[in-house]
XYZ file of C-alpha atoms in Angstrom:
393
model
C -18.308 -48.408 16.367
C -20.359 -50.128 13.675
C -20.812 -48.486 10.259
C -23.063 -49.453 7.366
C -21.023 -48.489 4.309
C -23.120 -48.116 1.156
C -21.040 -47.904 -2.025
C -20.270 -49.272 -5.462
C -17.934 -52.014 -4.288
C -16.678 -52.747 -7.773
C -14.575 -49.644 -7.110
C -11.126 -49.970 -5.502
C -11.802 -46.602 -3.855
C -14.821 -47.985 -1.988
C -12.945 -51.141 -1.017
C -10.033 -49.075 0.246
C -12.355 -46.973 2.422
C -13.827 -50.145 3.919
C -10.332 -51.528 4.545
C -9.280 -48.258 6.198
C -12.253 -48.412 8.558
C -11.461 -52.000 9.482
C -7.826 -51.067 10.227
C -9.152 -48.285 12.449
C -11.118 -50.839 14.470
C -14.561 -50.148 12.983
C -17.024 -52.975 12.382
C -18.150 -52.503 8.766
C -21.329 -53.813 7.110
C -20.732 -53.421 3.351
C -23.777 -52.985 1.099
C -23.106 -52.581 -2.628
C -25.147 -50.418 -4.968
C -23.865 -52.389 -7.979
C -23.267 -56.055 -8.695
C -19.854 -57.288 -7.573
C -18.624 -60.277 -9.555
C -15.844 -61.518 -7.261
C -15.690 -62.847 -3.706
C -15.535 -59.453 -1.970
C -17.748 -59.811 1.146
C -20.684 -57.531 0.407
C -24.482 -57.498 0.323
C -25.428 -57.483 -3.372
C -28.155 -55.224 -4.871
C -31.367 -56.570 -6.303
C -33.435 -55.536 -9.320
C -33.226 -55.463 -13.091
C -32.478 -51.718 -13.126
C -29.082 -52.397 -11.567
C -28.170 -54.531 -14.548
C -29.512 -51.926 -16.972
C -27.227 -49.303 -15.455
C -24.236 -51.577 -15.945
C -25.159 -51.849 -19.635
C -25.241 -48.040 -19.821
C -21.833 -47.794 -18.164
C -20.280 -50.258 -20.613
C -21.836 -48.398 -23.543
C -20.286 -45.164 -22.319
C -16.836 -46.580 -21.622
C -16.603 -48.451 -24.907
C -17.840 -45.607 -27.109
C -16.088 -45.511 -30.495
C -15.954 -41.715 -30.798
C -15.088 -39.978 -27.524
C -16.206 -36.371 -27.041
C -13.515 -33.761 -27.707
C -14.990 -31.012 -25.523
C -12.430 -29.029 -23.551
C -14.944 -27.495 -21.159
C -16.384 -30.491 -19.350
C -19.875 -29.314 -20.342
C -20.657 -32.057 -22.821
C -22.696 -34.941 -21.404
C -23.234 -38.170 -23.326
C -26.747 -39.576 -23.683
C -25.611 -42.539 -21.585
C -24.640 -40.197 -18.740
C -28.138 -38.732 -18.730
C -29.491 -42.284 -18.725
C -27.300 -43.162 -15.739
C -28.645 -40.207 -13.759
C -32.214 -41.147 -14.655
C -31.617 -44.775 -13.710
C -30.068 -43.746 -10.383
C -33.129 -41.715 -9.518
C -35.495 -44.482 -10.648
C -33.604 -46.901 -8.426
C -33.760 -44.674 -5.352
C -37.028 -46.129 -4.052
C -35.674 -49.677 -4.139
C -32.341 -48.549 -2.750
C -34.040 -46.809 0.169
C -35.969 -49.992 0.965
C -32.748 -52.025 0.832
C -30.988 -49.550 3.122
C -33.802 -49.735 5.666
C -33.629 -53.527 5.558
C -29.840 -53.623 5.983
C -29.947 -51.023 8.770
C -32.386 -53.234 10.672
C -30.148 -56.257 10.129
C -26.867 -54.598 11.131
C -28.005 -51.960 13.679
C -25.176 -49.545 12.820
C -24.178 -46.463 14.770
C -23.849 -44.547 11.505
C -24.491 -44.970 7.767
C -22.001 -43.643 5.215
C -22.751 -43.454 1.480
C -20.071 -43.191 -1.221
C -20.966 -41.111 -3.178
C -23.423 -38.259 -3.252
C -25.342 -38.363 -6.591
C -25.929 -42.114 -6.457
C -25.759 -43.852 -3.087
C -25.956 -40.550 -1.208
C -29.345 -39.501 -2.572
C -30.856 -42.844 -1.596
C -29.381 -42.629 1.887
C -30.449 -39.056 2.590
C -34.035 -39.895 1.638
C -34.281 -43.301 3.357
C -35.648 -42.016 6.699
C -33.421 -44.349 8.707
C -33.442 -42.346 11.926
C -29.640 -42.760 12.070
C -26.638 -40.449 11.614
C -26.096 -40.043 7.852
C -22.739 -39.278 6.218
C -22.092 -38.772 2.503
C -18.969 -38.417 0.372
C -18.464 -36.248 -2.685
C -15.663 -36.105 -5.206
C -14.958 -35.984 -8.905
C -17.879 -35.048 -11.114
C -20.713 -34.786 -8.577
C -21.388 -31.048 -8.821
C -19.436 -30.184 -11.978
C -20.452 -31.247 -14.511
C -23.185 -33.639 -13.331
C -25.447 -31.466 -11.171
C -24.521 -28.360 -13.132
C -25.906 -29.986 -16.286
C -28.950 -31.740 -14.802
C -31.862 -29.791 -13.349
C -33.259 -33.007 -11.907
C -30.057 -33.929 -10.118
C -29.599 -30.349 -8.923
C -33.120 -30.399 -7.473
C -32.547 -33.660 -5.596
C -29.166 -32.604 -4.258
C -30.555 -29.286 -3.018
C -33.470 -31.076 -1.388
C -31.399 -33.845 0.161
C -28.127 -32.333 1.397
C -29.894 -30.542 4.242
C -30.412 -33.965 5.867
C -26.709 -34.852 6.034
C -25.028 -35.175 9.434
C -21.572 -35.174 7.887
C -19.797 -34.793 4.550
C -16.426 -36.089 3.363
C -14.720 -34.511 0.337
C -11.321 -34.715 -1.337
C -11.104 -31.118 -2.614
C -12.120 -27.969 -0.706
C -14.012 -26.588 -3.702
C -16.493 -29.466 -3.458
C -17.266 -28.573 0.146
C -18.013 -25.011 -0.944
C -20.197 -26.367 -3.739
C -22.064 -28.575 -1.268
C -22.873 -25.520 0.850
C -24.329 -23.808 -2.226
C -26.424 -26.905 -2.925
C -28.040 -26.898 0.507
C -25.611 -28.402 3.019
C -26.213 -26.487 6.281
C -23.359 -24.558 7.873
C -21.923 -26.386 10.875
C -22.395 -29.915 9.571
C -19.258 -31.931 10.467
C -16.912 -32.131 7.496
C -13.822 -34.142 6.631
C -11.214 -33.265 4.033
C -9.650 -36.622 3.141
C -8.584 -38.731 0.192
C -11.527 -40.583 -1.317
C -9.882 -43.947 -0.722
C -9.228 -43.234 3.006
C -5.603 -42.296 2.358
C -2.459 -43.238 0.472
C -0.696 -46.384 1.601
C 2.969 -45.456 1.462
C 3.891 -49.090 2.090
C 2.357 -49.902 -1.316
C 3.552 -46.649 -2.925
C 6.996 -45.895 -1.440
C 9.544 -43.581 -3.078
C 10.561 -45.394 -6.252
C 14.035 -46.318 -7.417
C 12.717 -48.078 -10.531
C 11.886 -45.139 -12.794
C 12.385 -45.770 -16.500
C 13.474 -42.626 -18.382
C 10.868 -41.643 -20.952
C 8.139 -43.913 -19.570
C 4.861 -41.950 -19.680
C 1.911 -43.405 -17.752
C -1.784 -42.596 -17.913
C -3.150 -44.086 -14.642
C -6.785 -43.007 -14.727
C -8.562 -45.950 -16.396
C -11.404 -46.014 -18.864
C -13.909 -43.681 -17.201
C -14.831 -40.992 -19.711
C -14.257 -38.245 -17.159
C -10.575 -39.246 -16.964
C -10.117 -38.152 -20.613
C -8.101 -41.120 -21.764
C -8.914 -39.987 -25.294
C -7.013 -36.760 -24.664
C -3.993 -38.739 -23.466
C -4.086 -40.966 -26.548
C -4.263 -37.965 -28.876
C -1.239 -36.475 -27.091
C 0.604 -39.780 -27.546
C -0.095 -39.643 -31.281
C 1.420 -36.157 -31.398
C 4.540 -37.448 -29.594
C 5.036 -40.632 -31.597
C 8.053 -39.205 -33.450
C 9.967 -38.973 -30.154
C 11.412 -42.465 -30.215
C 12.825 -42.221 -26.677
C 9.311 -42.176 -25.210
C 7.286 -45.215 -24.112
C 3.661 -45.023 -23.050
C 1.394 -47.079 -20.806
C -2.350 -46.436 -20.695
C -3.812 -48.247 -17.691
C -7.331 -49.527 -18.177
C -7.635 -48.650 -21.878
C -7.141 -52.127 -23.292
C -10.120 -52.959 -25.509
C -11.166 -49.308 -25.953
C -11.504 -48.659 -29.660
C -9.750 -45.281 -29.933
C -6.811 -46.545 -27.852
C -6.518 -49.809 -29.796
C -6.507 -47.843 -33.061
C -3.634 -45.671 -31.851
C -1.679 -48.695 -30.584
C -1.913 -50.263 -34.053
C 0.027 -47.359 -35.581
C 3.356 -48.812 -36.813
C 5.221 -45.939 -35.171
C 3.731 -46.868 -31.794
C 4.107 -50.636 -32.036
C 5.509 -51.874 -28.704
C 5.692 -48.243 -27.534
C 2.043 -47.749 -26.524
C 1.001 -50.470 -24.083
C -2.674 -50.771 -23.163
C -3.519 -52.652 -19.988
C -6.804 -53.902 -18.553
C -7.872 -52.790 -15.122
C -5.035 -53.745 -12.768
C -4.873 -55.038 -9.235
C -3.536 -52.574 -6.692
C -0.219 -54.429 -6.562
C 0.161 -54.507 -10.355
C -0.839 -50.844 -10.565
C 1.822 -49.937 -7.996
C 4.450 -51.814 -9.999
C 3.650 -49.859 -13.173
C 3.517 -46.525 -11.333
C 6.932 -47.160 -9.778
C 8.501 -47.302 -13.271
C 6.931 -44.060 -14.532
C 9.024 -41.061 -15.483
C 5.909 -38.907 -15.944
C 2.300 -39.505 -14.907
C -0.384 -37.671 -16.887
C -3.932 -36.680 -15.876
C -5.623 -34.712 -18.687
C -9.104 -34.598 -17.157
C -11.195 -31.411 -17.376
C -13.339 -31.864 -14.253
C -12.354 -33.880 -11.211
C -11.767 -34.127 -7.517
C -8.320 -35.102 -6.250
C -7.412 -38.346 -8.041
C -5.985 -41.083 -5.832
C -3.649 -42.125 -8.645
C -2.083 -38.655 -8.694
C -1.554 -38.739 -4.938
C 0.028 -42.187 -5.280
C 2.338 -40.933 -8.037
C 3.440 -38.046 -5.841
C 4.130 -40.458 -2.989
C 6.367 -42.445 -5.361
C 8.281 -39.307 -6.345
C 7.039 -39.442 -9.937
C 6.714 -36.241 -11.953
C 3.034 -35.364 -12.440
C 1.498 -33.252 -15.198
C -2.216 -32.542 -15.027
C -4.985 -30.278 -16.218
C -5.308 -26.960 -14.414
C -8.650 -27.473 -12.679
C -9.561 -26.158 -9.189
C -8.944 -29.380 -7.260
C -5.585 -30.011 -8.920
C -4.533 -26.382 -8.527
C -5.301 -26.741 -4.811
C -3.183 -29.892 -4.651
C -0.325 -28.102 -6.377
C -0.528 -25.308 -3.794
C -0.154 -27.955 -1.074
C 2.722 -29.964 -2.555
C 4.315 -27.500 -4.985
C 5.876 -29.981 -7.411
C 3.303 -30.510 -10.154
C 3.177 -29.157 -13.701
C -0.261 -27.946 -14.796
C -1.365 -27.356 -18.361
C -4.257 -25.248 -19.572
C -7.110 -26.773 -21.518
C -6.295 -25.186 -24.833
C -5.364 -28.080 -27.092
C -3.941 -31.567 -27.322
C -0.679 -29.891 -28.314
C -0.470 -28.287 -24.863
C -0.854 -31.683 -23.203
C 1.879 -33.128 -25.417
C 4.177 -30.167 -24.730
C 3.682 -30.505 -20.958
C 4.601 -34.192 -21.153
C 7.677 -33.577 -23.274
C 8.857 -30.745 -21.016
C 8.635 -32.967 -17.935
C 10.589 -35.989 -19.187
C 13.781 -36.682 -17.266
C 13.177 -34.406 -14.309
C 14.825 -35.623 -11.089
C 12.432 -37.336 -8.669
C 10.938 -35.263 -5.876
C 9.488 -37.206 -2.966
C 6.493 -35.433 -1.496
C 5.344 -35.638 2.083
C 1.593 -35.613 1.561
C -0.574 -33.529 3.934
C -2.279 -35.484 6.716
C -5.666 -35.425 4.994
C -4.174 -37.709 2.334
C -2.419 -40.011 4.815
C -3.925 -43.417 5.516
C -2.310 -43.413 8.957
C -3.577 -39.969 9.995
C -7.047 -40.751 8.726
C -7.466 -43.709 11.051
C -7.944 -41.139 13.821
C -9.417 -38.310 11.738
C -12.224 -40.438 10.267
C -13.273 -41.740 13.694
C -13.352 -38.177 15.054
C -15.462 -37.161 12.053
C -17.906 -40.021 12.597
C -18.184 -39.142 16.288
C -18.998 -35.573 15.281
C -21.688 -36.745 12.863
C -23.270 -38.879 15.593
C -23.298 -35.889 17.952
C -24.762 -33.705 15.210
C -27.573 -36.204 14.674
C -28.392 -36.271 18.377
C -28.534 -32.462 18.498
C -31.055 -29.965 17.058
C -31.657 -32.022 13.893
C -32.908 -35.029 15.827
C -36.486 -33.722 16.005
C -36.607 -33.250 12.246
C -35.219 -36.737 11.703
C -37.854 -38.246 13.956
C -40.592 -36.394 12.079
C -39.247 -37.751 8.790
C -39.171 -41.229 10.307
C -42.808 -40.927 11.425
C -43.823 -40.101 7.849
C -41.900 -43.042 6.344
């Protein structure tokens, strides 16, 4: 099988999905929606708008004053700009997809993820089986807060031949946004699955080491973690690591507090190997986000046997029902986050056997079955509609 994989290949999640396909014996043609500045083998995007979006992303991530909303409803101006830029870019992206599909002649095209790459794919009139992925913020809060994005999702999802998601609630949301009943679906980790060779049960835990693994994306609520750290600074037995927050103004300000000197460590974005090394030493891993899918970093922490505390949102509550060992906190205040952290320090490790939809080994077969189903779906009743769309292209 040959798959054209369209994604933001700056992301380790996208790269992991490509690697999983290759391990499963799939020939993968990687096309990136954003500029990749290393030697990862990918077809690069073209156009000045791509660079403008990167400027918007940096402006968002490096904002001096992070929003303090507890509802997930607040959207920065830069987030609205990103949505607008994505839609402006769709025409050029569709042309690039048609070009790359002609070059690679794939059996199927898969876009990660829905509001960005997925919208371009579903409107490209390729005449091929089309699969999209959704996770994280796609429906809530992004589409929920954007009439334009809601319109395009509702218009486009009916063309999908398959959908992959990492939390059941997002599949239900997709149905409400226009995904037809009966379209092949796959419940799987967004990064293809957790590599237990890289994240084995850990014997290196450091008592009192609290780790925020989510990086600098605003949706991860690193600001909430940092505020909780400031509330806990009098507990001298605690040490904190914030992965990906080095250079972020609010985090740097907190790290300069004399009471947190050498106790709050800020790292840049880490390689997978370096990330695994930090995670293996964690006593508690914290995810204070207010809207999300099922974070890969939380799954990896569970695989390591690390205690996890996280915000009580639908996707995380579902994960807790599957594994039963997480502590959830309500979104009432920073004090609740701090209390959940403090109450979880020193708990004995509990190694979790993750369900098969989060297993990299199980997904080598499950993903291929899903792709086969999407190909069959495309060759069924929807084929006439696809050919009509193609004739109008």
